[in-house]
mmCIF file of C-alpha atoms in Angstrom:
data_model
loop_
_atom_site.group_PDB
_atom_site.id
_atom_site.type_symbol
_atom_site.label_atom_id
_atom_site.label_comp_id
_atom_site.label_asym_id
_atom_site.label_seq_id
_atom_site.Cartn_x
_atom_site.Cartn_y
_atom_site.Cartn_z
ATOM 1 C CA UNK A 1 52.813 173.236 142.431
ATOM 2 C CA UNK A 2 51.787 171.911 139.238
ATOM 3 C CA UNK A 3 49.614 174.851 138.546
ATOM 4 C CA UNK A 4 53.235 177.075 138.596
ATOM 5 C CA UNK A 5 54.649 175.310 135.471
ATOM 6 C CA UNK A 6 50.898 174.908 133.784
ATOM 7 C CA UNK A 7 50.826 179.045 134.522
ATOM 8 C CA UNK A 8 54.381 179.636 133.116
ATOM 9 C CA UNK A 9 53.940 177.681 130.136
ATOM 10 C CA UNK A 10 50.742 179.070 129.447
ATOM 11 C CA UNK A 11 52.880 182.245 129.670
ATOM 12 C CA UNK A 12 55.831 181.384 127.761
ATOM 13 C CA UNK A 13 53.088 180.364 124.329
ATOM 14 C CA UNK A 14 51.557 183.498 124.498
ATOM 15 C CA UNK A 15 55.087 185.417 124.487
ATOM 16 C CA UNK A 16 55.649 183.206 121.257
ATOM 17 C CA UNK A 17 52.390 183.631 119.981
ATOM 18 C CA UNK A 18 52.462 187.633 120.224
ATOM 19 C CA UNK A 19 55.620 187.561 118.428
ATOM 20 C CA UNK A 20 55.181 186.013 115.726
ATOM 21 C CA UNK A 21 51.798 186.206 114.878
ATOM 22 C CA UNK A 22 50.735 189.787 115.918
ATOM 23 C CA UNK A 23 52.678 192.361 112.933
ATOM 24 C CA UNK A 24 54.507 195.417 114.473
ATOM 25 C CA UNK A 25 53.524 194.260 118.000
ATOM 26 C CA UNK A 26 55.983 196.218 119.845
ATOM 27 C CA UNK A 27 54.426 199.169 117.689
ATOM 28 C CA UNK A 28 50.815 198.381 118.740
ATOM 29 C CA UNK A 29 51.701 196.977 122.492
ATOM 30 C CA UNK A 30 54.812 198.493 124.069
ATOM 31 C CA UNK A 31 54.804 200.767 127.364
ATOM 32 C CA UNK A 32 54.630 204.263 126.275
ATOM 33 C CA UNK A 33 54.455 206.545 129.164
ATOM 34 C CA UNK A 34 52.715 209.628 126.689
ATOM 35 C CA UNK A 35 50.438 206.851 124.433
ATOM 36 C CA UNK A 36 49.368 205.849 127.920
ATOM 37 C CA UNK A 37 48.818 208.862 129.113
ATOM 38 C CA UNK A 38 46.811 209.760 125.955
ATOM 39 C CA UNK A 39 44.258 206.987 126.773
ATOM 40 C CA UNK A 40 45.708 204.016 125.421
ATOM 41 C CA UNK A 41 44.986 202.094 129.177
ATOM 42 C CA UNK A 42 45.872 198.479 127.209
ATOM 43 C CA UNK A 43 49.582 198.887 127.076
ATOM 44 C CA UNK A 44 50.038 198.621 130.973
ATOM 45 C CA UNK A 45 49.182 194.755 130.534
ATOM 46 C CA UNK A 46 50.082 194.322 127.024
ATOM 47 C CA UNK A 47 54.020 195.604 127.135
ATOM 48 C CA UNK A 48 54.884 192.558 129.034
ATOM 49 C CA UNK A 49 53.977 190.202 126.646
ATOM 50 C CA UNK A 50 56.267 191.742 123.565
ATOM 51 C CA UNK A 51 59.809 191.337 122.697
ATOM 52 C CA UNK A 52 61.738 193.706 120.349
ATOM 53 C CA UNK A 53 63.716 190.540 118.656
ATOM 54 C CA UNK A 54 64.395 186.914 118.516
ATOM 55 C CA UNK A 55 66.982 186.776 120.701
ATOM 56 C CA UNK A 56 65.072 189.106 123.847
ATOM 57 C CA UNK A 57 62.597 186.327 123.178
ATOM 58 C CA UNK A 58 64.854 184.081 123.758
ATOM 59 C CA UNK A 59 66.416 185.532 126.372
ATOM 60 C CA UNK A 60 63.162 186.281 128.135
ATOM 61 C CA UNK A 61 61.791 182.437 127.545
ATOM 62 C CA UNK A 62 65.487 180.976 129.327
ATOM 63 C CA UNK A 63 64.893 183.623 132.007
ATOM 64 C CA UNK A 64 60.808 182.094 132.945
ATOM 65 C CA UNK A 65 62.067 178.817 132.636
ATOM 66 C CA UNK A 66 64.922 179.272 135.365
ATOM 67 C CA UNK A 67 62.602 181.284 137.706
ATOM 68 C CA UNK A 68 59.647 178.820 137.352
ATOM 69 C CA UNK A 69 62.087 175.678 138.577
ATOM 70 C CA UNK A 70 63.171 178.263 141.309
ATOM 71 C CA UNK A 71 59.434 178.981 142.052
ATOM 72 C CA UNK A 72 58.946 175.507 142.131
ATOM 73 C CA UNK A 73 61.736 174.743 144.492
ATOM 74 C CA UNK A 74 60.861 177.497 147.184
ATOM 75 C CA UNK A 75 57.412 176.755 147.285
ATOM 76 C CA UNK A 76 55.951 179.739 144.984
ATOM 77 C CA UNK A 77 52.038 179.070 144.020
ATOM 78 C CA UNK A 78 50.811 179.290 140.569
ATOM 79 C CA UNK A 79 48.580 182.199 141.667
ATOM 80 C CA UNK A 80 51.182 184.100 143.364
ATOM 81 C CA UNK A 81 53.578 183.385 139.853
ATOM 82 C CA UNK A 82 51.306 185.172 137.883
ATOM 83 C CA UNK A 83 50.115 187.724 140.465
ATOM 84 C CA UNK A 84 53.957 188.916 140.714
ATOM 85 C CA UNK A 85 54.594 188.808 137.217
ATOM 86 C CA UNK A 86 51.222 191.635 136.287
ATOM 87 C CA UNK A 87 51.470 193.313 139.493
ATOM 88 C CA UNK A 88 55.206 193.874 139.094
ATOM 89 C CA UNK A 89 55.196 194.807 135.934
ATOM 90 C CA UNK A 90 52.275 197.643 136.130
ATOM 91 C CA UNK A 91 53.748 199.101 139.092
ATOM 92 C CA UNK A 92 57.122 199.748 137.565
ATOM 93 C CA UNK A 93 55.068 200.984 134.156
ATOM 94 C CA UNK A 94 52.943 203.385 135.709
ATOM 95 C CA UNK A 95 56.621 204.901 137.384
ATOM 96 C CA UNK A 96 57.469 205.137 134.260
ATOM 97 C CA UNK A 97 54.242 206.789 132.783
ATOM 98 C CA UNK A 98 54.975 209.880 135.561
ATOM 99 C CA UNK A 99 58.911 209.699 135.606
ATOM 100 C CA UNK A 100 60.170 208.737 131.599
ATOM 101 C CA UNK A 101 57.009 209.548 129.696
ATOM 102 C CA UNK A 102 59.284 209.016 126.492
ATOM 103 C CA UNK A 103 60.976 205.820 127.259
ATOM 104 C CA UNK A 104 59.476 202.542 125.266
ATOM 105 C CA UNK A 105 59.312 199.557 127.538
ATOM 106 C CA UNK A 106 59.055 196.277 126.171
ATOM 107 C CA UNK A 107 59.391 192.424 127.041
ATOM 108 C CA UNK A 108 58.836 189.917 129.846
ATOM 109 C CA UNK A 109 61.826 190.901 131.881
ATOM 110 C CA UNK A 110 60.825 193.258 134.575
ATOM 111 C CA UNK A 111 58.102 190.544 135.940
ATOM 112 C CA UNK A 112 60.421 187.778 135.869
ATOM 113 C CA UNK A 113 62.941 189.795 137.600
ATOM 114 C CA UNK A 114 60.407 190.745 140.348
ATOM 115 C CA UNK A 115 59.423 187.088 140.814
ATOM 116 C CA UNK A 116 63.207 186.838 141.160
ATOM 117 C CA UNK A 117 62.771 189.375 143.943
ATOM 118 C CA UNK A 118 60.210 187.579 145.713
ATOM 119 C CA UNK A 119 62.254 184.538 145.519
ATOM 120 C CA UNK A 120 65.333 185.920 147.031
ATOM 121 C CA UNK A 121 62.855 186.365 149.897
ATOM 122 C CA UNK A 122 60.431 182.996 149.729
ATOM 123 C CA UNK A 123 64.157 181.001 149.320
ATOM 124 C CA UNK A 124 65.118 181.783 152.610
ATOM 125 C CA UNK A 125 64.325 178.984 153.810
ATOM 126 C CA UNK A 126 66.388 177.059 152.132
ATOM 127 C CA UNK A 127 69.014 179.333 151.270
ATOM 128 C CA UNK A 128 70.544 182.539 153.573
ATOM 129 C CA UNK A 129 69.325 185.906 152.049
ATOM 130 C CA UNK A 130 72.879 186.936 152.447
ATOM 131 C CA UNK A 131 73.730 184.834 149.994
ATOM 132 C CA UNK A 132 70.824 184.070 147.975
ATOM 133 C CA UNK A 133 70.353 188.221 147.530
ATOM 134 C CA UNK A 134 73.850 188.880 146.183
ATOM 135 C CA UNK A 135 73.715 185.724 143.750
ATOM 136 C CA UNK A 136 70.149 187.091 141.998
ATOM 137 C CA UNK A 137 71.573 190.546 142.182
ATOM 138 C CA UNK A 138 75.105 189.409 139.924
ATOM 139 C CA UNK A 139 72.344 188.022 137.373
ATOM 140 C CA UNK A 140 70.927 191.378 137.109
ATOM 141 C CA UNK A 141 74.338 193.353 136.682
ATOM 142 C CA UNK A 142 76.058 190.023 134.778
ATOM 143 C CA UNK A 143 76.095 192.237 131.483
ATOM 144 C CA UNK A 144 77.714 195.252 133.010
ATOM 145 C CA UNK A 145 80.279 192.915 135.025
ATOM 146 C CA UNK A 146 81.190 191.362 131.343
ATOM 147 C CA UNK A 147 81.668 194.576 129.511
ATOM 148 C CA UNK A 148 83.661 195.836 132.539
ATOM 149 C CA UNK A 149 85.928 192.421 132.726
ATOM 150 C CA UNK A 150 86.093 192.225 128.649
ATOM 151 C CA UNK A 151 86.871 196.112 128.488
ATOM 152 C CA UNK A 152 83.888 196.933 126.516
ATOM 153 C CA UNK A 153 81.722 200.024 126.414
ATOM 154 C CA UNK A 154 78.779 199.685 129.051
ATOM 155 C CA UNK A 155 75.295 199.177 127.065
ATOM 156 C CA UNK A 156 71.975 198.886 128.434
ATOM 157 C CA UNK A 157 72.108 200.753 131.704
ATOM 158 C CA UNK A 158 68.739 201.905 131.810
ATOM 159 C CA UNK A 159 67.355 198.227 130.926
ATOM 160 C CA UNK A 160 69.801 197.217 133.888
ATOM 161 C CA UNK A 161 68.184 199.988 136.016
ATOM 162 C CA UNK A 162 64.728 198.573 135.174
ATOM 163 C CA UNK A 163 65.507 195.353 136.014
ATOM 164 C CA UNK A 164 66.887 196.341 138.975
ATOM 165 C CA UNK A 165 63.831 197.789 140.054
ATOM 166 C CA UNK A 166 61.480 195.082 139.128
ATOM 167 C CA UNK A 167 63.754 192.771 141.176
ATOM 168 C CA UNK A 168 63.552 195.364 144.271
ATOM 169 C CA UNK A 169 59.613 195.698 143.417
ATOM 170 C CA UNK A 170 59.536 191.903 144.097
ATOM 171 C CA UNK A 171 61.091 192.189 147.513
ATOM 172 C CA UNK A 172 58.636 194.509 148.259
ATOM 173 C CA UNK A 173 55.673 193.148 147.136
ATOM 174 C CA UNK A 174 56.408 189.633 149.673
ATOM 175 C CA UNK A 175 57.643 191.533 152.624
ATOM 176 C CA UNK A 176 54.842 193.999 153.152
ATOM 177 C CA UNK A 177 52.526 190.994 153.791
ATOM 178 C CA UNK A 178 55.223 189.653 156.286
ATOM 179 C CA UNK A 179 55.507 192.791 158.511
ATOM 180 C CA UNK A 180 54.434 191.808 162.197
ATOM 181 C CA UNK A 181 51.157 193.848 162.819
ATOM 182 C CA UNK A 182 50.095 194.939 166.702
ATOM 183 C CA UNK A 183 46.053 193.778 168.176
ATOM 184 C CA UNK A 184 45.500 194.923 171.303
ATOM 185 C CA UNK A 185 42.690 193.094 173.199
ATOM 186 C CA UNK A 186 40.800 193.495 176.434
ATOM 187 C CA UNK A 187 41.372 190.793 178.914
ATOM 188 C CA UNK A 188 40.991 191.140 182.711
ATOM 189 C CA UNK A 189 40.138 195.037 182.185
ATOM 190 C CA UNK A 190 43.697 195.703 181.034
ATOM 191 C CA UNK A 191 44.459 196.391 176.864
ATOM 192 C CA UNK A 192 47.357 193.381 175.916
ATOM 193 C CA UNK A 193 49.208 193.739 172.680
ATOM 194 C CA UNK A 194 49.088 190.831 170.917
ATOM 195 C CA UNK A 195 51.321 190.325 168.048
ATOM 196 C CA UNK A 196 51.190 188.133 164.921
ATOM 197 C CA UNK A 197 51.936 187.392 161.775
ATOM 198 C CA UNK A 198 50.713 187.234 158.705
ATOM 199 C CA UNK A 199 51.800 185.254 155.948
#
């Protein structure tokens, strides 16, 4: 389990490295569904790894700290950390490519809220999904639930939307492996289904 916080904090200094080092790096690195579609391949890794201010840094840093300690506590591997975090993301970005060629993605949050996804599967078994679900789902929504409570105007419901769908992305990505799959084998002249699982 070591290997999940050596991973994540490996992570965490390039997301500080990128932004401040690299000038106009949401410029040059962002998710653009039409620069993509032009040729520029890159920004389907790269978009994760940019943050449009100090404070979605920030926010983005806080957020991979909390889901590492989480990883760490349900028994996530280093491998599978960092498998979720790419693999979510570019799924979600090529959607994007086909669906909102003109919305600019940017930041760390959609593959830290499909590792949240995964979680809120892989924590199961300590905590009920009926509960565990709805609690990672209020983080998601927590801004809109503040604006609503505080009477303010609702910002940021497509970023919502997105995150949304990287956490629903994560469920995804650890259940398919789960599914029960059907072998049938010969024995004694007769085809048996025999039934397993993978994990």
């Amino acid at each position: 389990m070591k290997r999940l916080f050596i991973i994540s904090s490996i992570l965490a200094l390039i997301l500080v490295l990128v932004f401040f080092l690299i000038p106009n790096s949401q410029e040059l690195l962002s998710f653009s569904g039409t620069k993509f579609l032009a040729g520029e391949v890159y920004r389907l890794i790269t978009f994760s790894f940019v943050h449009v201010n100090l404070s979605h840094l920030i926010e983005n840093l806080v957020a991979l700290a909390l889901v590492s300690f989480l990883g760490f506590e349900f028994g996530l591997r280093g491998k599978e950390f960092i498998t979720y975090f790419l693999a979510i993301s570019l799924v979600i970005a090529l959607g994007d490519a086909f669906l909102f060629p003109l919305l600019v993605i940017a930041g760390a949050s959609l593959g830290i809220y499909g590792i949240l996804g995964a979680l809120a599967i892989k924590g199961s078994n300590f905590i009920p999904k009926k509960v565990l679900i709805p609690v990672f789902i209020v983080s998601i929504f927590y801004k809109v639930i503040l604006n609503i409570f505080t009477s303010q105007p609702i910002t940021n419901i497509e970023q919502t939307l997105f995150h949304l769908s990287g956490f629903l992305t994560g469920i995804v990505f650890i259940i398919i492996p789960r599914f029960k799959k059907k072998k049938y084998i010969l024995s004694n002249r007769k085809w048996i289904k025999k039934e397993w699982k993978q994990e």
